[in-house]
Amino acid sequence: MGVWYATRGDVKTALDLKETARSNAQVDRAIEAASRSVEGLTHRVFYPVTETRYFDWPNQQYARSWRLWLAHDELISVTTLSSGGTTIPSTDYFLEPANEGPPYDSIETDLDSTSSFSSSGTHQRAITIAGLWGWSDDNTTVGVTVEALDAS
């Protein structure tokens, strides 16, 4: 079972279904199937994932030398950015589009800095980005613990 893009309660309310164990199982299967179908059709996931991703440099994007297009990799935030084995400080790059993101679809090095995208030895996986990837980082609280759990 993966991440769902709707809750059982939302679906049951929209369909005006009564609460039964059988209907719960049916709704759960439908939500799971629909969520996987959305991911399959769009070739992406919309929930946040913390991981490291790698990009070739130079690549076949025909972009300016200071811009890296992330294509289908939507970026929410960067933990570490390195290029050619050298870490680029957060003050030396911009996440774009600045006025619309996150998610961001490109990274540009600050032309007023000494940092740049480069490769060391090979262009393969020359740029490494560790961060939070996905469409958004919206969270919903689903419950609250009323009392601390203890032996009593």
PDB file of C-alpha atoms in Angstrom:
ATOM      1  CA  MET A   1       0.000   0.000   0.000  1.00  0.00           C
ATOM      2  CA  GLY A   2       1.469   3.347  -1.040  1.00  0.00           C
ATOM      3  CA  VAL A   3       0.585   6.959  -0.391  1.00  0.00           C
ATOM      4  CA  TRP A   4      -3.051   7.799  -1.118  1.00  0.00           C
ATOM      5  CA  TYR A   5      -4.182  11.064  -2.705  1.00  0.00           C
ATOM      6  CA  ALA A   6      -7.592  10.985  -0.984  1.00  0.00           C
ATOM      7  CA  THR A   7      -8.876   9.786   2.352  1.00  0.00           C
ATOM      8  CA  ARG A   8     -11.473   7.077   2.878  1.00  0.00           C
ATOM      9  CA  GLY A   9     -13.665   9.628   4.643  1.00  0.00           C
ATOM     10  CA  ASP A  10     -13.528  12.038   1.698  1.00  0.00           C
ATOM     11  CA  VAL A  11     -14.557   9.336  -0.771  1.00  0.00           C
ATOM     12  CA  LYS A  12     -17.315   7.956   1.436  1.00  0.00           C
ATOM     13  CA  THR A  13     -18.696  11.445   2.064  1.00  0.00           C
ATOM     14  CA  ALA A  14     -18.649  12.266  -1.660  1.00  0.00           C
ATOM     15  CA  LEU A  15     -20.466   9.009  -2.485  1.00  0.00           C
ATOM     16  CA  ASP A  16     -22.754   9.163   0.584  1.00  0.00           C
ATOM     17  CA  LEU A  17     -21.753   5.622   1.626  1.00  0.00           C
ATOM     18  CA  LYS A  18     -22.720   4.111   4.955  1.00  0.00           C
ATOM     19  CA  GLU A  19     -20.040   2.866   7.354  1.00  0.00           C
ATOM     20  CA  THR A  20     -19.454  -0.857   6.876  1.00  0.00           C
ATOM     21  CA  ALA A  21     -16.333  -3.032   6.915  1.00  0.00           C
ATOM     22  CA  ARG A  22     -17.111  -4.249   3.392  1.00  0.00           C
ATOM     23  CA  SER A  23     -17.457  -0.741   1.978  1.00  0.00           C
ATOM     24  CA  ASN A  24     -14.246   0.315   3.759  1.00  0.00           C
ATOM     25  CA  ALA A  25     -12.279  -2.423   2.007  1.00  0.00           C
ATOM     26  CA  GLN A  26     -13.819  -1.552  -1.369  1.00  0.00           C
ATOM     27  CA  VAL A  27     -13.105   2.167  -0.960  1.00  0.00           C
ATOM     28  CA  ASP A  28      -9.532   1.430   0.176  1.00  0.00           C
ATOM     29  CA  ARG A  29      -8.900  -0.696  -2.922  1.00  0.00           C
ATOM     30  CA  ALA A  30     -10.358   1.998  -5.185  1.00  0.00           C
ATOM     31  CA  ILE A  31      -8.237   4.752  -3.605  1.00  0.00           C
ATOM     32  CA  GLU A  32      -5.093   2.622  -3.878  1.00  0.00           C
ATOM     33  CA  ALA A  33      -5.788   1.810  -7.542  1.00  0.00           C
ATOM     34  CA  ALA A  34      -6.607   5.419  -8.407  1.00  0.00           C
ATOM     35  CA  SER A  35      -3.487   6.728  -6.651  1.00  0.00           C
ATOM     36  CA  ARG A  36      -1.226   4.288  -8.533  1.00  0.00           C
ATOM     37  CA  SER A  37      -3.022   5.110 -11.813  1.00  0.00           C
ATOM     38  CA  VAL A  38      -2.340   8.839 -11.339  1.00  0.00           C
ATOM     39  CA  GLU A  39       1.342   8.101 -10.739  1.00  0.00           C
ATOM     40  CA  GLY A  40       1.476   5.777 -13.744  1.00  0.00           C
ATOM     41  CA  LEU A  41      -0.172   8.268 -16.088  1.00  0.00           C
ATOM     42  CA  THR A  42       1.962  11.214 -14.985  1.00  0.00           C
ATOM     43  CA  HIS A  43       5.215   9.247 -14.407  1.00  0.00           C
ATOM     44  CA  ARG A  44       5.748  10.997 -11.080  1.00  0.00           C
ATOM     45  CA  VAL A  45       4.676  11.074  -7.451  1.00  0.00           C
ATOM     46  CA  PHE A  46       3.148  14.080  -5.731  1.00  0.00           C
ATOM     47  CA  TYR A  47       4.146  13.416  -2.133  1.00  0.00           C
ATOM     48  CA  PRO A  48       7.427  14.688  -0.639  1.00  0.00           C
ATOM     49  CA  VAL A  49      10.475  12.393  -0.652  1.00  0.00           C
ATOM     50  CA  THR A  50      13.841  13.172   0.941  1.00  0.00           C
ATOM     51  CA  GLU A  51      16.594  11.739  -1.237  1.00  0.00           C
ATOM     52  CA  THR A  52      19.670  12.448  -3.336  1.00  0.00           C
ATOM     53  CA  ARG A  53      19.302  12.729  -7.114  1.00  0.00           C
ATOM     54  CA  TYR A  54      22.004  12.904  -9.777  1.00  0.00           C
ATOM     55  CA  PHE A  55      22.213  14.864 -13.032  1.00  0.00           C
ATOM     56  CA  ASP A  56      24.641  14.836 -15.942  1.00  0.00           C
ATOM     57  CA  TRP A  57      26.677  17.971 -16.730  1.00  0.00           C
ATOM     58  CA  PRO A  58      26.893  19.124 -19.394  1.00  0.00           C
ATOM     59  CA  ASN A  59      23.616  17.579 -20.428  1.00  0.00           C
ATOM     60  CA  GLN A  60      21.574  17.487 -23.619  1.00  0.00           C
ATOM     61  CA  GLN A  61      19.166  20.275 -22.573  1.00  0.00           C
ATOM     62  CA  TYR A  62      20.828  23.042 -24.601  1.00  0.00           C
ATOM     63  CA  ALA A  63      20.392  25.384 -21.639  1.00  0.00           C
ATOM     64  CA  ARG A  64      22.637  28.200 -20.521  1.00  0.00           C
ATOM     65  CA  SER A  65      25.756  27.042 -18.681  1.00  0.00           C
ATOM     66  CA  TRP A  66      24.482  28.407 -15.371  1.00  0.00           C
ATOM     67  CA  ARG A  67      21.045  26.733 -15.503  1.00  0.00           C
ATOM     68  CA  LEU A  68      20.107  23.131 -14.735  1.00  0.00           C
ATOM     69  CA  TRP A  69      16.585  22.124 -15.749  1.00  0.00           C
ATOM     70  CA  LEU A  70      15.190  19.464 -13.422  1.00  0.00           C
ATOM     71  CA  ALA A  71      12.649  18.157 -15.972  1.00  0.00           C
ATOM     72  CA  HIS A  72      10.116  15.948 -14.132  1.00  0.00           C
ATOM     73  CA  ASP A  73      12.021  16.158 -10.821  1.00  0.00           C
ATOM     74  CA  GLU A  74      10.089  18.777  -8.838  1.00  0.00           C
ATOM     75  CA  LEU A  75      12.263  20.219  -6.068  1.00  0.00           C
ATOM     76  CA  ILE A  76      10.829  21.587  -2.823  1.00  0.00           C
ATOM     77  CA  SER A  77      14.073  22.408  -0.974  1.00  0.00           C
ATOM     78  CA  VAL A  78      17.813  21.740  -1.189  1.00  0.00           C
ATOM     79  CA  THR A  79      19.913  20.307   1.620  1.00  0.00           C
ATOM     80  CA  THR A  80      23.170  20.006  -0.356  1.00  0.00           C
ATOM     81  CA  LEU A  81      24.096  20.899  -3.935  1.00  0.00           C
ATOM     82  CA  SER A  82      27.418  19.790  -5.398  1.00  0.00           C
ATOM     83  CA  SER A  83      28.889  19.848  -8.859  1.00  0.00           C
ATOM     84  CA  GLY A  84      32.053  18.112  -9.991  1.00  0.00           C
ATOM     85  CA  GLY A  85      32.687  17.019  -6.401  1.00  0.00           C
ATOM     86  CA  THR A  86      32.576  20.609  -5.074  1.00  0.00           C
ATOM     87  CA  THR A  87      29.790  21.741  -2.740  1.00  0.00           C
ATOM     88  CA  ILE A  88      28.013  24.887  -3.905  1.00  0.00           C
ATOM     89  CA  PRO A  89      26.963  27.123  -0.971  1.00  0.00           C
ATOM     90  CA  SER A  90      23.266  28.023  -0.745  1.00  0.00           C
ATOM     91  CA  THR A  91      24.177  31.687  -1.265  1.00  0.00           C
ATOM     92  CA  ASP A  92      25.595  30.865  -4.728  1.00  0.00           C
ATOM     93  CA  TYR A  93      22.484  29.464  -6.441  1.00  0.00           C
ATOM     94  CA  PHE A  94      18.835  30.286  -7.022  1.00  0.00           C
ATOM     95  CA  LEU A  95      15.836  27.968  -7.124  1.00  0.00           C
ATOM     96  CA  GLU A  96      13.538  28.912  -9.996  1.00  0.00           C
ATOM     97  CA  PRO A  97      10.858  30.049 -10.569  1.00  0.00           C
ATOM     98  CA  ALA A  98      11.490  32.276  -7.565  1.00  0.00           C
ATOM     99  CA  ASN A  99       8.025  33.838  -7.447  1.00  0.00           C
ATOM    100  CA  GLU A 100       6.034  30.671  -8.089  1.00  0.00           C
ATOM    101  CA  GLY A 101       7.877  27.807  -6.359  1.00  0.00           C
ATOM    102  CA  PRO A 102       8.031  25.426  -4.684  1.00  0.00           C
ATOM    103  CA  PRO A 103       8.057  23.169  -6.525  1.00  0.00           C
ATOM    104  CA  TYR A 104      11.065  24.425  -8.449  1.00  0.00           C
ATOM    105  CA  ASP A 105      11.910  23.217 -11.938  1.00  0.00           C
ATOM    106  CA  SER A 106      15.424  24.612 -12.341  1.00  0.00           C
ATOM    107  CA  ILE A 107      18.515  25.736 -10.451  1.00  0.00           C
ATOM    108  CA  GLU A 108      20.686  28.637 -11.562  1.00  0.00           C
ATOM    109  CA  THR A 109      24.110  29.477 -10.210  1.00  0.00           C
ATOM    110  CA  ASP A 110      24.496  33.097  -9.133  1.00  0.00           C
ATOM    111  CA  LEU A 111      26.481  34.762 -11.905  1.00  0.00           C
ATOM    112  CA  ASP A 112      27.927  37.149  -9.320  1.00  0.00           C
ATOM    113  CA  SER A 113      29.560  34.237  -7.450  1.00  0.00           C
ATOM    114  CA  THR A 114      32.537  32.031  -8.227  1.00  0.00           C
ATOM    115  CA  SER A 115      30.422  28.834  -8.172  1.00  0.00           C
ATOM    116  CA  SER A 116      29.529  27.034 -11.376  1.00  0.00           C
ATOM    117  CA  PHE A 117      28.252  23.731 -12.656  1.00  0.00           C
ATOM    118  CA  SER A 118      31.129  21.533 -13.727  1.00  0.00           C
ATOM    119  CA  SER A 119      32.161  17.941 -14.164  1.00  0.00           C
ATOM    120  CA  SER A 120      35.175  16.107 -12.858  1.00  0.00           C
ATOM    121  CA  GLY A 121      36.444  13.498 -15.265  1.00  0.00           C
ATOM    122  CA  THR A 122      33.049  12.513 -16.696  1.00  0.00           C
ATOM    123  CA  HIS A 123      29.774  14.276 -17.338  1.00  0.00           C
ATOM    124  CA  GLN A 124      27.785  11.403 -15.849  1.00  0.00           C
ATOM    125  CA  ARG A 125      26.164  12.241 -12.502  1.00  0.00           C
ATOM    126  CA  ALA A 126      28.330  15.343 -12.180  1.00  0.00           C
ATOM    127  CA  ILE A 127      25.661  17.279 -10.252  1.00  0.00           C
ATOM    128  CA  THR A 128      24.325  15.899  -6.972  1.00  0.00           C
ATOM    129  CA  ILE A 129      21.284  17.384  -5.243  1.00  0.00           C
ATOM    130  CA  ALA A 130      20.196  16.179  -1.810  1.00  0.00           C
ATOM    131  CA  GLY A 131      16.876  17.596  -0.758  1.00  0.00           C
ATOM    132  CA  LEU A 132      13.125  17.330  -0.516  1.00  0.00           C
ATOM    133  CA  TRP A 133      11.505  16.355  -3.824  1.00  0.00           C
ATOM    134  CA  GLY A 134       7.843  16.295  -4.799  1.00  0.00           C
ATOM    135  CA  TRP A 135       4.897  18.453  -5.679  1.00  0.00           C
ATOM    136  CA  SER A 136       4.292  19.963  -2.229  1.00  0.00           C
ATOM    137  CA  ASP A 137       5.094  19.536   1.431  1.00  0.00           C
ATOM    138  CA  ASP A 138       1.558  20.014   2.725  1.00  0.00           C
ATOM    139  CA  ASN A 139       0.813  17.959   5.819  1.00  0.00           C
ATOM    140  CA  THR A 140      -2.472  17.264   7.554  1.00  0.00           C
ATOM    141  CA  THR A 141      -2.669  16.235  11.189  1.00  0.00           C
ATOM    142  CA  VAL A 142      -4.797  13.114  11.383  1.00  0.00           C
ATOM    143  CA  GLY A 143      -4.949  12.683  15.139  1.00  0.00           C
ATOM    144  CA  VAL A 144      -3.807  13.966  18.473  1.00  0.00           C
ATOM    145  CA  THR A 145      -2.550  11.913  21.423  1.00  0.00           C
ATOM    146  CA  VAL A 146      -4.580  12.928  24.450  1.00  0.00           C
ATOM    147  CA  GLU A 147      -2.405  11.306  27.099  1.00  0.00           C
ATOM    148  CA  ALA A 148       1.150  10.111  27.210  1.00  0.00           C
ATOM    149  CA  LEU A 149       1.346   6.337  26.990  1.00  0.00           C
ATOM    150  CA  ASP A 150       2.732   4.681  30.095  1.00  0.00           C
ATOM    151  CA  ALA A 151       2.405   1.471  32.117  1.00  0.00           C
ATOM    152  CA  SER A 152      -0.830   2.604  33.791  1.00  0.00           C
TER     153      SER A 152
END
